[in-house]
Coordinates of C-alpha atoms and ligand atoms in Angstrom, one line a residue:
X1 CA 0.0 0.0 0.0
X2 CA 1.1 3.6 -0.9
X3 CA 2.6 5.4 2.5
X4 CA -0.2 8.5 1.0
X5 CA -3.1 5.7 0.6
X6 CA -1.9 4.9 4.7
X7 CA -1.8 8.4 5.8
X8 CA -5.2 9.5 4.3
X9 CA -7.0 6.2 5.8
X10 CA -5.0 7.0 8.8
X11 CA -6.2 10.8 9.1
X12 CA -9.7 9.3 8.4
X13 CA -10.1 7.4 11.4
X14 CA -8.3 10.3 13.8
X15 CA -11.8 11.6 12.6
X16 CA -13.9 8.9 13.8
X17 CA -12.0 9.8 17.6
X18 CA -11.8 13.5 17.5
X19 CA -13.8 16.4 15.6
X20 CA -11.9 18.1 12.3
X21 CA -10.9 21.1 14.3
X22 CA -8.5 19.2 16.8
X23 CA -6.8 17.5 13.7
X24 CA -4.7 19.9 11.9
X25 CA -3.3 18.8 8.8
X26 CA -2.3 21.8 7.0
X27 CA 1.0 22.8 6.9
X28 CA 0.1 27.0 7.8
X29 CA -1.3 25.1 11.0
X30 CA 1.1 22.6 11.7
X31 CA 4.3 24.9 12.1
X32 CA 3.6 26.6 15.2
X33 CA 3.9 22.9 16.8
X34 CA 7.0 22.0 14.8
X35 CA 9.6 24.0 16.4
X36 CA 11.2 24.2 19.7
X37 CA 11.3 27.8 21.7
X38 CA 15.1 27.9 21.4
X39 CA 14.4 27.6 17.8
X40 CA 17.0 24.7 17.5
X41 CA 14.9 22.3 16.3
X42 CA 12.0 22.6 13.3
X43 CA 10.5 18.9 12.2
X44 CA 7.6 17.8 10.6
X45 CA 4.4 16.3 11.0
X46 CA 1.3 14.3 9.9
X47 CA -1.2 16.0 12.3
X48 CA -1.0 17.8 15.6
X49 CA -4.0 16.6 17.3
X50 CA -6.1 17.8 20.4
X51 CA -7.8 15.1 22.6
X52 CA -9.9 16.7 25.6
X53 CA -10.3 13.3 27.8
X54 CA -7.9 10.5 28.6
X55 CA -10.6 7.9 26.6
X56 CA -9.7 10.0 23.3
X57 CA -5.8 10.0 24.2
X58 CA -5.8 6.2 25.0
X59 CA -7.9 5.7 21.6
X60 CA -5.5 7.9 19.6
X61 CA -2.7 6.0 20.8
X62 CA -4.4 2.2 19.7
X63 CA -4.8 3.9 16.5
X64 CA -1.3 4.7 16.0
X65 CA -0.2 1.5 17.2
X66 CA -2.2 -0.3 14.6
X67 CA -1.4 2.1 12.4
X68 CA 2.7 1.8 13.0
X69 CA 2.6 5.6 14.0
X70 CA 4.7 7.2 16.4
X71 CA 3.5 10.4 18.7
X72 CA 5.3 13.2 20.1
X73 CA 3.4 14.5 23.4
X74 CA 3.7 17.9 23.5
X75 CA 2.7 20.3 26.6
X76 CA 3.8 24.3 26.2
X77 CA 6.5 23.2 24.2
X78 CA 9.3 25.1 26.5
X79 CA 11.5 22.3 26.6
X80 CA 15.2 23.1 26.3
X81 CA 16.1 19.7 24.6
X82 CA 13.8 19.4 21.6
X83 CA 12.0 16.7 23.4
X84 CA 8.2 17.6 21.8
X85 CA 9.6 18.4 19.1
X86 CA 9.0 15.5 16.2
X87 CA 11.5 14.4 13.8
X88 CA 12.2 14.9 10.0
X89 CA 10.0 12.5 8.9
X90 CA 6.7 13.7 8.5
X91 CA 5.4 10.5 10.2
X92 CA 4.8 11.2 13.4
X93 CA 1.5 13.2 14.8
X94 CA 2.4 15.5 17.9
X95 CA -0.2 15.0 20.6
X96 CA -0.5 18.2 22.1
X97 CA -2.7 18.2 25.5
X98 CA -3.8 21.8 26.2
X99 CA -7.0 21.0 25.8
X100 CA -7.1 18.7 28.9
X101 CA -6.5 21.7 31.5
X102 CA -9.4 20.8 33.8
X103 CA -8.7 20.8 37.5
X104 CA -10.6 18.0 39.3
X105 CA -9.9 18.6 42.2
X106 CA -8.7 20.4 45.1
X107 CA -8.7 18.3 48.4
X108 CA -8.3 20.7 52.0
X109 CA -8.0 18.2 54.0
X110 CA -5.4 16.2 52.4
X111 CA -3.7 19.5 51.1
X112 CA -3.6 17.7 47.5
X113 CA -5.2 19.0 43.9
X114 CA -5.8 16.8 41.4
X115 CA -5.4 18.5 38.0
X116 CA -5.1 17.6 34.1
X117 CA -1.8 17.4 32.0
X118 CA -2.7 20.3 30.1
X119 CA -3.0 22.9 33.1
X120 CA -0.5 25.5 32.4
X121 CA 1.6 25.9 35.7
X122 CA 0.7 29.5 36.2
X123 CA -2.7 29.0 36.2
X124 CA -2.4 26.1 39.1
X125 CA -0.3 28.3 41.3
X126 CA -2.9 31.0 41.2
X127 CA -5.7 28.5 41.7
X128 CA -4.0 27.2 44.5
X129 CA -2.9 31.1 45.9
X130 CA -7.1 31.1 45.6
X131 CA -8.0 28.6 48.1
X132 CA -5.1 30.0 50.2
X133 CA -2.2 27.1 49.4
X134 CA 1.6 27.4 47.6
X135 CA 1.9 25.6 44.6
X136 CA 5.3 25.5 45.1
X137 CA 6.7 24.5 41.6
X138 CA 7.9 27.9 40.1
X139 CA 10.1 28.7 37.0
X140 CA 10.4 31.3 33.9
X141 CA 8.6 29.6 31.6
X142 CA 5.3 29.1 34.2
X143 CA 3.4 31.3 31.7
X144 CA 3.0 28.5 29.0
X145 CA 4.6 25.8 30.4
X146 CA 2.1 23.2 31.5
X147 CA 1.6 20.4 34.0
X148 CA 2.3 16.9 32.2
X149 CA 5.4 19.1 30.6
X150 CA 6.5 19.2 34.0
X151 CA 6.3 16.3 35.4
X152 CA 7.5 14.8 32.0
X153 CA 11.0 16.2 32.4
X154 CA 10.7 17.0 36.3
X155 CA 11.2 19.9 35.9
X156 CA 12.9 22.1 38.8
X157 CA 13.0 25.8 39.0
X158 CA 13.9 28.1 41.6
X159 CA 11.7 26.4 44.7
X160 CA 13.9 23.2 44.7
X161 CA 16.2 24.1 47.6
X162 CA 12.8 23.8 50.3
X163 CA 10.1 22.2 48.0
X164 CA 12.4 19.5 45.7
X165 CA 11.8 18.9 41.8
X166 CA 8.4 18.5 40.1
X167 CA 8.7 14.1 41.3
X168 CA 8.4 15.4 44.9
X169 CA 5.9 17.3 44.6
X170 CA 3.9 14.4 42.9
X171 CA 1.5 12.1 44.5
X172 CA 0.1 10.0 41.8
X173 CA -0.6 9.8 38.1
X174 CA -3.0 9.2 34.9
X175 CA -1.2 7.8 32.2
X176 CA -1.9 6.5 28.7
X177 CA 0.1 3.2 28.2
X178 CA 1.5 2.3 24.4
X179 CA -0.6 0.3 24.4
X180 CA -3.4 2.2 24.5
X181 CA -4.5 1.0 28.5
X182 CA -5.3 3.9 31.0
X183 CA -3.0 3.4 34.1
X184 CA -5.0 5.1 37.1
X185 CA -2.9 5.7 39.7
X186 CA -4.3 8.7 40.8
X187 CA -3.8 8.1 44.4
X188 CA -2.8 11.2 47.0
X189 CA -1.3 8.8 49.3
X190 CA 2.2 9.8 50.9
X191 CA 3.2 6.4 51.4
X192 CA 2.6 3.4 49.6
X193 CA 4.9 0.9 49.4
X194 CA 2.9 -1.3 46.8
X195 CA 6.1 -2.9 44.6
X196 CA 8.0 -1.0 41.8
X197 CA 7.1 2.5 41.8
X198 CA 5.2 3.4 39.0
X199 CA 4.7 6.8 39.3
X200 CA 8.6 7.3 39.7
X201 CA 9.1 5.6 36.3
X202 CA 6.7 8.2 34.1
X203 CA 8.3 11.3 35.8
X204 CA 11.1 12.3 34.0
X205 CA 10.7 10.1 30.8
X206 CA 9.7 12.4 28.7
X207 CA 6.5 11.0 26.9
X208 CA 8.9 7.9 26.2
X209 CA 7.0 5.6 28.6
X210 CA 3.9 6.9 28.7
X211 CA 1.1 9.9 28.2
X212 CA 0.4 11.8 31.4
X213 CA -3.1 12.6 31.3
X214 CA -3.5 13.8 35.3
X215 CA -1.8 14.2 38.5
X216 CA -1.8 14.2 42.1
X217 CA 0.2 17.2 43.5
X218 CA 1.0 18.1 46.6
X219 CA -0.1 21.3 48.2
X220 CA 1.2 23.6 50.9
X221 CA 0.0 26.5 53.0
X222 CA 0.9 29.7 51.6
X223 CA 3.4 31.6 53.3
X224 CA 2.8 34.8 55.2
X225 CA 5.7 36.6 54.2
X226 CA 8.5 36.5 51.8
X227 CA 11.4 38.6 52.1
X228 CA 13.9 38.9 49.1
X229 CA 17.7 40.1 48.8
X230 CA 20.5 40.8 46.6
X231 CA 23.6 40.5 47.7
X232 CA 27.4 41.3 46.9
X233 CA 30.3 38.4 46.5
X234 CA 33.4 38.0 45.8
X235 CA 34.3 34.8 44.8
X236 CA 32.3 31.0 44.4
X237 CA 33.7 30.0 47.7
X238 CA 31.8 32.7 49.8
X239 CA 28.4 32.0 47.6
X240 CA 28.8 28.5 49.2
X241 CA 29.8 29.6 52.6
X242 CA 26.5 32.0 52.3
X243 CA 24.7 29.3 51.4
X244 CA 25.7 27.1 54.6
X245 CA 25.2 30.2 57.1
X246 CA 21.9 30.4 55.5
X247 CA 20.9 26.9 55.8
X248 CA 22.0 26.5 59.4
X249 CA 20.3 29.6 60.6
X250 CA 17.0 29.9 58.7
X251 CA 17.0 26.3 57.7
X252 CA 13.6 25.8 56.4
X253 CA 12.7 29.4 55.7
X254 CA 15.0 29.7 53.1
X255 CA 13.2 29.4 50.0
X256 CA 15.6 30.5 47.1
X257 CA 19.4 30.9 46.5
X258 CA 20.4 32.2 43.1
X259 CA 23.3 33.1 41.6
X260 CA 24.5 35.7 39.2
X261 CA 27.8 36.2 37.6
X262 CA 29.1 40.1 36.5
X263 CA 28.7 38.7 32.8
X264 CA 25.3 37.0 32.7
X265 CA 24.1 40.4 34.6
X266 CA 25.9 42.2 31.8
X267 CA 24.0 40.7 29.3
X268 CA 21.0 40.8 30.6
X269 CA 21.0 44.8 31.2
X270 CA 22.4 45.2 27.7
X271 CA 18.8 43.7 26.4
X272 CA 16.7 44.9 29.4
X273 CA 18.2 48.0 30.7
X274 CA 15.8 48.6 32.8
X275 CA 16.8 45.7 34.8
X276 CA 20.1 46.9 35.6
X277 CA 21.6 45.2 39.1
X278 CA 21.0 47.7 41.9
X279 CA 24.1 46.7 43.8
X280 CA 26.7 49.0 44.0
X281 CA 29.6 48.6 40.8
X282 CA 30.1 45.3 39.2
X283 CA 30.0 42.7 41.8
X284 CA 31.6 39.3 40.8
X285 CA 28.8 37.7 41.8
X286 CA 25.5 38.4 42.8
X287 CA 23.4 36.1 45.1
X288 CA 19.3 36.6 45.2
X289 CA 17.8 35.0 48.7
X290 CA 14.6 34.7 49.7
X291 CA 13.2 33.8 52.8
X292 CA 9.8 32.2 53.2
X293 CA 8.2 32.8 56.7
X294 CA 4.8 31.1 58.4
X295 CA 4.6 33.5 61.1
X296 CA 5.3 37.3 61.5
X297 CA 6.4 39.4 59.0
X298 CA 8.7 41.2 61.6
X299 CA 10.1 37.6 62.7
X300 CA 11.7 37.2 59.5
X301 CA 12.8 40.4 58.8
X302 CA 14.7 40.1 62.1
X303 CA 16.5 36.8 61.0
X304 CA 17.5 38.1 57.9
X305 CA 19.3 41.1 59.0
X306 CA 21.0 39.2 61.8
X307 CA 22.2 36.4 58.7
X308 CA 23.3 39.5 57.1
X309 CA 24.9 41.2 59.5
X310 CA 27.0 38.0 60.1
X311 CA 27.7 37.7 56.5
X312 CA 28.9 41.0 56.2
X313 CA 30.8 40.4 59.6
X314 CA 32.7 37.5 58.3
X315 CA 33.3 39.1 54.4
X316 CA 31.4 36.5 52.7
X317 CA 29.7 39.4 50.9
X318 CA 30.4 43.0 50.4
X319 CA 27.0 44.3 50.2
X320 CA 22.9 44.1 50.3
X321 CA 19.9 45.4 49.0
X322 CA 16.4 43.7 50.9
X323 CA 13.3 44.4 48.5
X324 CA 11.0 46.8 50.6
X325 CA 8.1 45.9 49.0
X326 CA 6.5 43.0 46.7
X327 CA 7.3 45.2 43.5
X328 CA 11.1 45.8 44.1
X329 CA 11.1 41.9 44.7
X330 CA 9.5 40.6 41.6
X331 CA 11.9 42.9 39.8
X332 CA 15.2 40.9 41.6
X333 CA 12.8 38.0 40.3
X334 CA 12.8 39.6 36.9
X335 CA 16.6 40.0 36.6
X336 CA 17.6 36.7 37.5
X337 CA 14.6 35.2 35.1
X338 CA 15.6 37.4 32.2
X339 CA 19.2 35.6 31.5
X340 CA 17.8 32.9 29.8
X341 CA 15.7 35.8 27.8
X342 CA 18.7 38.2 27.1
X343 CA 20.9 34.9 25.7
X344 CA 18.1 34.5 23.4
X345 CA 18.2 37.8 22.1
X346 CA 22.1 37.7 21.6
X347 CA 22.2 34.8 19.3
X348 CA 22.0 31.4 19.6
X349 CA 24.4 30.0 22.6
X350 CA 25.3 26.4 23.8
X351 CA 23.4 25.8 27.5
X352 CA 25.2 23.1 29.9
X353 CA 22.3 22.8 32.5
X354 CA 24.8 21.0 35.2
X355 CA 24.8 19.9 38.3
X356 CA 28.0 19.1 40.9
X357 CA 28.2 18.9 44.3
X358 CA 28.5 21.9 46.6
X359 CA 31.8 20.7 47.7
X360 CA 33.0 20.4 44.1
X361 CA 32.1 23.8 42.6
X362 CA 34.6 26.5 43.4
X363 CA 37.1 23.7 41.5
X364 CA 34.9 23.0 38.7
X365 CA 34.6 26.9 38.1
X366 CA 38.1 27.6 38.2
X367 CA 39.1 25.1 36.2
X368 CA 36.2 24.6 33.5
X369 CA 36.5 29.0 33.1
X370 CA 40.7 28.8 33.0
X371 CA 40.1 25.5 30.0
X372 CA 37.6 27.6 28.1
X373 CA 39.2 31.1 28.3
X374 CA 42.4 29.3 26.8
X375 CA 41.1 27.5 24.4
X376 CA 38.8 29.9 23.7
X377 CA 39.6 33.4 23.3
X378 CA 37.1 36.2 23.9
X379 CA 34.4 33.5 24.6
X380 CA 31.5 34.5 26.9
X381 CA 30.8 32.1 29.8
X382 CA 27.1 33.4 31.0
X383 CA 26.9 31.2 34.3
X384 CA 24.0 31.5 36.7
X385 CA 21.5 29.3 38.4
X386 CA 20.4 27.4 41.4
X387 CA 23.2 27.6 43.4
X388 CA 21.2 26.3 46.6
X389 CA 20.5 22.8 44.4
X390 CA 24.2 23.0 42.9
X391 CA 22.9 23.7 39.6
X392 CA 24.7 25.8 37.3
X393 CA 23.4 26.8 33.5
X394 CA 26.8 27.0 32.7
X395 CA 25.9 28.7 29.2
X396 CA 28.3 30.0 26.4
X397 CA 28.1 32.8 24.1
X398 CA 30.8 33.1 21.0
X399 CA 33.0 36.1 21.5
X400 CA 31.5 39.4 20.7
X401 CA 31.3 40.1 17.0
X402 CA 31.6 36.3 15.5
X403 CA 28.2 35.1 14.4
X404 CA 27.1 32.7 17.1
X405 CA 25.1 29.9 14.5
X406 CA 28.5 29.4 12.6
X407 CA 29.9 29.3 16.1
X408 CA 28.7 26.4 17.0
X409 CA 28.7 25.1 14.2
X410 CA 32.0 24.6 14.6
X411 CA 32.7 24.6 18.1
X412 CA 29.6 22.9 19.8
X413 CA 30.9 19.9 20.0
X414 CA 34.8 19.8 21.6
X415 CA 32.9 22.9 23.7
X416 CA 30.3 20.2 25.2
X417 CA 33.3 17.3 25.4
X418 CA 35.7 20.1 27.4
X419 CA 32.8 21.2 29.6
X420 CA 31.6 17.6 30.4
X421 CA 34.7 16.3 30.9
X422 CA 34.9 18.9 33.5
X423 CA 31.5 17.6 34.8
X424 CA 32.3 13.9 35.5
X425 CA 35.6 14.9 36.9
X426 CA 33.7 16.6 39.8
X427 CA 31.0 14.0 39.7
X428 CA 28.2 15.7 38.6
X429 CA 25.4 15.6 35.8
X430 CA 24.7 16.6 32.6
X431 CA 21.4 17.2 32.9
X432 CA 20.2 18.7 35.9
X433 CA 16.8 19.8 35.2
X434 CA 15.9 20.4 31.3
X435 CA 16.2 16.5 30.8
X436 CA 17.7 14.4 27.5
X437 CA 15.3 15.0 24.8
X438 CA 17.1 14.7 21.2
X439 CA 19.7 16.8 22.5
X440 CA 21.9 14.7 24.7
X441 CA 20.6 11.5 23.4
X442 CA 24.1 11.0 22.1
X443 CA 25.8 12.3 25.6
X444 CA 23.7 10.0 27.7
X445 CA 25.5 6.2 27.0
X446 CA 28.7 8.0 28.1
X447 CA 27.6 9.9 31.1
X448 CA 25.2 7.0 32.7
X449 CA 27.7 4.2 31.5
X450 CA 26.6 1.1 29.9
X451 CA 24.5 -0.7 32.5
X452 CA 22.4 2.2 33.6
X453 CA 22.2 2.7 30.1
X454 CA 21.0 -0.7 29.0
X455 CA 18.3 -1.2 32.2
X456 CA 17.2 1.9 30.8
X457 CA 16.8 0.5 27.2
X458 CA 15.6 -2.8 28.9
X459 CA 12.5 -0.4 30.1
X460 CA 11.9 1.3 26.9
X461 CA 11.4 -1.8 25.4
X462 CA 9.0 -3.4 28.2
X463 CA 6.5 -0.6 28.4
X464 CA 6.5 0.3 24.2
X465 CA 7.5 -2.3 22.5
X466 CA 6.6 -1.1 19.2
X467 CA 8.7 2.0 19.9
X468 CA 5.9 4.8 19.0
X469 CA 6.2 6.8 22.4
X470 CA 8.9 9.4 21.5
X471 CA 10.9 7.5 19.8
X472 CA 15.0 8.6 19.9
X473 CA 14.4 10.7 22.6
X474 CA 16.3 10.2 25.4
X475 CA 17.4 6.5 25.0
X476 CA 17.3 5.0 21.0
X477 CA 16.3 1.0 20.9
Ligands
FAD1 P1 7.2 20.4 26.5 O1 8.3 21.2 26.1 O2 6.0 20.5 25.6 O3 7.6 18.9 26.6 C1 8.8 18.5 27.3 C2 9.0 17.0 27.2 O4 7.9 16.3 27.9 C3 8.9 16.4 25.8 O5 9.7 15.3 25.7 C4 7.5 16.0 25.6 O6 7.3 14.9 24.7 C5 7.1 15.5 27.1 N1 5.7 15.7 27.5 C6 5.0 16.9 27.5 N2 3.8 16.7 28.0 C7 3.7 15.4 28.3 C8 2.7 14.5 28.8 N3 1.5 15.0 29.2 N4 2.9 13.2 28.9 C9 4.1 12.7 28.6 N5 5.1 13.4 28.0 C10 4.9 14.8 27.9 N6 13.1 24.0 33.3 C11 13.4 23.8 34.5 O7 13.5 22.6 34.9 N7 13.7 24.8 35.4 C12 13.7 26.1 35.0 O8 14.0 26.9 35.8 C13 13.3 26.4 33.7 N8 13.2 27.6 33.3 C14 12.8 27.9 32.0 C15 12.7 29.2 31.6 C16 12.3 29.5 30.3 C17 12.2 31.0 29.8 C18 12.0 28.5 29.4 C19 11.6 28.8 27.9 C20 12.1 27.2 29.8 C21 12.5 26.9 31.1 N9 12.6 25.5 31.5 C22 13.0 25.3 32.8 C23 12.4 24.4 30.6 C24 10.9 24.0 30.4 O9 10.0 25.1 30.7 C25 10.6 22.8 31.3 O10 11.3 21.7 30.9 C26 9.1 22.4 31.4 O11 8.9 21.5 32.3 C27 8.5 21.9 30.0 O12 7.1 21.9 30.1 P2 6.3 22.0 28.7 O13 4.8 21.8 29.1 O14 6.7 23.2 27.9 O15 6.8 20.6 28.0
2HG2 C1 16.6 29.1 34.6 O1 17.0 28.6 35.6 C2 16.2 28.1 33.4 O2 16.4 30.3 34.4 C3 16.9 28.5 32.1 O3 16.5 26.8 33.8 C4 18.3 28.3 32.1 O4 18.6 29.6 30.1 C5 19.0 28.6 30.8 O5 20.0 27.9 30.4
ZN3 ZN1 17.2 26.5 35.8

C-alpha cells in the first residue's frame, strides 16, 4: 500500500475519535507545533491533534499502534532539549494536551489537587494562591509551560532548595500506556509501598514511557511573608559559605538561593536596561535569597538582618539590598529570570544545564572558566542558576562580533566534550533539570555508562515495545 493511501486512511479514522478542528493537517497550522522555543529544532508532522479526555488520548494512541505511528506528546513546548519536538520525517503526529486543563480537584483536607496534563503551571499556582495554598513548583517559563510538561522532564525551577523537583511534589498519576490502556494511579497517598514505583518511572521520561493525562500534586500553605535580597560576593567559595550560614540559621525558611555572575548580569542589562543590578559597581557575583516565613512578617525580617549582618561580619559578601516591597522583589525576580531571555536575544548560545556537588564547585569553576578562556579566546561564559540545588546553566556565548550559529557550528561539540569532561571529573550531571530529549541522546550512553544505560533501554522496550512513544528521545532501541 502507498505510505499516502496509509496516511489518508489513517487521518480518516483520527476523525472517527476527534472532531476536524482538533486535527490539523495543513501545513500553515502545523508549524507553530514544529519548532522548539530555542528555535534549535524545526520537524515535521502528519497532524498535531487535540484530545480533551484520557478515553480520546488512549484511543488515539491504539490507533497509532495499529497504524505503525509514532506520537510526540507535547505540553507548552518550553523544553530546552527538543524533546516535543517530532522528527524529519513527516510520520509522526504531535499530541498536544492543552485541551485537557481541567482541575478536578482540590482536596483541603489532604492539602492535595488533582489536575489535568494540560494545566499551564501558572494558572495552578494562582488557583491554588485562591484557596489559600503554595503551589510550590515555580520557574520562567510558568506562563506556558504546563503540568504533564513538568512532570515529563521533572522539571525544577527556583523552589527546589525547600520544595524538591516536580517528582516530589507528585502524589500520583494518569497515564496513557503504548498500548493504549489507561494506568490510574491517581492516588494522593504519601506512602505506599505497593512494589516497583510506577509513578517514579513516568516522571522524568519524557513522553517515552507513557502519556500523562492527570496528576496528584501536593499542596502547601501559603506563606505569610516573603522577604527577598541581593547580595554582593566575591568569589564562588563565599556564595557556598553563604549558602551554609543560610541553611544553618534559617534552615527551612530559606526558599531561594540564586546566583548571578558580572557577565550574565551584563547581558542581561544590555537587552533589558531597565533591569540593571541595583548593587553598587560590578560585583563578581550576585546572590538573590529569599526567605519564606509562616509567622510574622517582623520575625523574618529580624532573621534576615541578623544572617546579614554576620555575612557582612565575616566578608562572605560585600554588600545588600532587601526588596522593601513585593514590586522591588518581583523585579530581583525579573533579573535573575531574564538571563535565559537576554541569551536568546544575543544569538543562539550552547546551554550546559549541570549539576556538581556543593563541595566540588569552586574547583569545577576555576578550572572549567581557565580550559575555556584558553582554548577559547574572547568567549563568553554566561553562568548562573540554582546555586542552593548545585545547579549551574553553565551557558556559552561566541566572543563578541563572531556570528554565534557558525559558532557552534564549529565549536559545539569539543565545547560540550571540554565542559563535560569537566562535569564527570567533579562528579556531577549533565542534565540537571531540562532532561535528555534529542539533545543529549548521544551524551547520555557516556555519562550513565553502559548498565544504567542498557536497564534503561531494557524499560523502553518493556513498556513500548513497538517504539511509537517518542521515539530517539532520550534513549534510541
Ligand atoms: P514540552 O516542552 O511540551 O515537553 C517537554 C517533554 O515532555 C517532551 O519530551 C514531551 O514529549 C514531554 N511531554 C510533555 N507533556 C507530556 C505529557 N503530558 N505526557 C508525557 N510526556 C509529555 N526548566 C526547569 O526545569 N527549570 C527552570 O527553571 C526552567 N526555566 C525555563 C525558563 C524559560 C524561559 C524556558 C523557555 C524554559 C525553562 N525551563 C525550565 C524548561 C521547560 O520550561 C521545562 O522543561 C518544562 O517542564 C517543560 O514543560 P512543557 O509543558 O513546555 O513541555
Ligand atoms: C533558569 O534557571 C532556566 O532560568 C533556564 O532553567 C536556564 O537559560 C538557561 O539555560
Ligand atoms: Zn534553571
Amino acid at each position: 500500500m502507498r505510505s499516502e493511501h496509509v496516511n489518508t486512511t489513517f487521518i480518516e479514522q483520527l476523525g472517527s475519535i476527534l472532531e476536524p478542528q482538533f486535527i490539523l493537517t495543513a501545513d500553515q497550522d502545523k508549524t507553530p507545533y514544529l519548532t522548539d522555543w530555542r528555535k534549535r529544532f524545526t520537524g515535521k508532522a502528519l497532524a498535531v491533534v487535540f484530545p480533551k479526555t484520557s478515553d480520546e488520548v488512549a484511543k488515539i494512541v491504539r490507533l497509532c499502534s495499529d497504524s505503525n505511528i509514532s506520537i510526540v506528546p507535547q505540553g507548552g513546548h518550553t523544553g530546552f532539549c527538543g524533546g516535543a519536538t517530532p522528527d524529519a520525517s513527516g510520520k509522526q503526529i504531535i499530541l498536544n494536551l492543552k485541551r485537557m486543563n481541567a482541575i478536578r480537584e482540590i482536596d483541603r483536607a489532604n492539602q492535595t489537587i488533582t489536575l489535568e496534563a494540560g494545566c499551564i503551571l501558572q494558572t495552578v499556582q494562582e488557583k491554588a494562591a485562591q484557596e489559600d495554598f503554595l503551589f510550590p513548583l515555580s520557574l520562567g517559563a510558568e506562563g506556558s509551560c504546563m503540568i504533564g510538561g513538568n512532570l515529563a522532564t521533572n522539571a525544577g525551577g527556583t523552589n527546589v532548595l525547600r520544595y524538591g523537583n516536580t517528582r516530589d511534589l507528585c502524589l500520583g498519576l494518569e497515564v496513557v500506556t503504548a498500548k493504549g490502556e489507561i494506568w490510574n494511579g491517581l492516588k494522593g497517598l504519601r506512602k505506599d509501598n505497593t512494589g516497583y514505583d510506577l509513578r517514579d518511572l513516568f516522571i522524568g521520561s519524557e513522553g517515552t514511557l507513557g502519556i500523562i493525562t492527570a496528576a496528584v500534586m501536593k499542596l502547601y500553605p501559603l506563606p505569610v511573608s516573603q522577604w527577598t535580597t541581593l547580595v554582593a560576593v566575591d568569589n564562588i567559595a563565599s556564595s557556598i559559605a553563604l549558602l551554609n550560614l543560610f541553611q544553618k540559621r534559617a534552615t527551612s525558611l530559606l526558599t531561594g538561593f540564586e546566583m548571578m555572575t558580572e557577565e550574565s548580569l551584563d547581558l542581561n542589562e544590555k537587552h533589558f536596561p531597565q533591569m540593571a543590578n541595583p548593587l553598587k559597581g560590578k560585583p563578581p557575583y550576585t546572590v538573590l535569597i529569599e526567605l519564606s516565613d509562616y509567622e510574622s512578617e517582623e520575625h523574618v525580617r529580624q532573621l534576615l538582618e541578623s544572617v546579614l549582618e554576620e555575612a557582612f561580619d565575616g566578608s562572605l559578601i560585600t554588600d545588600a539590598v532587601i526588596a522593601s516591597n513585593l514590586t522591588q522583589a518581583n523585579a530581583f525576580w525579573h533579573m535573575r529570570e531574564h538571563i535565559t531571555l537576554a541569551q536568546a536575544e544575543e544569538g543562539a548560545n550552547l546551554k550546559h544545564d549541570i549539576t556538581i556537588p556543593l563541595s566540588s564547585l569552586e574547583r569545577f569553576i576555576s578550572q572549567t572558566d581557565a580550559l575555556m578562556k584558553a582554548q577559547y579566546p574572547g568567549i563568553r561564559i554566561i553562568n548562573f542558576g540554582h546555586l542552593g540545588d548545585g545547579n549551574l546553566h553553565y551557558n556559552i556565548a561566541p566572543p563578541l562580533g563572531l556570528d554565534s550559529q557558525e559558532f557552534n557550528r564549529q565549536y559545539e561539540k569539543p565545547i560540550h566534550d571540554l565542559i563535560y569532561a569537566q562535569v564527570e571529573a567533579c562528579h556531577g550531571s549533565i542534565s540537571a533539570e531540562h532532561g535528555v530529549g534529542q539533545l543529549k541522546l548521544d551524551g547520555l550512553r557516556a555519562h550513565k555508562g553502559s548498565v544504567a544505560h542498557d536497564l534503561m533501554k531494557a524499560l523502553k522496550t518493556a513498556l513500548d515495545p513497538q517504539n511509537i512513544l517518542n521515539p530517539h528521545k532520550v534513549v534510541s532501541i
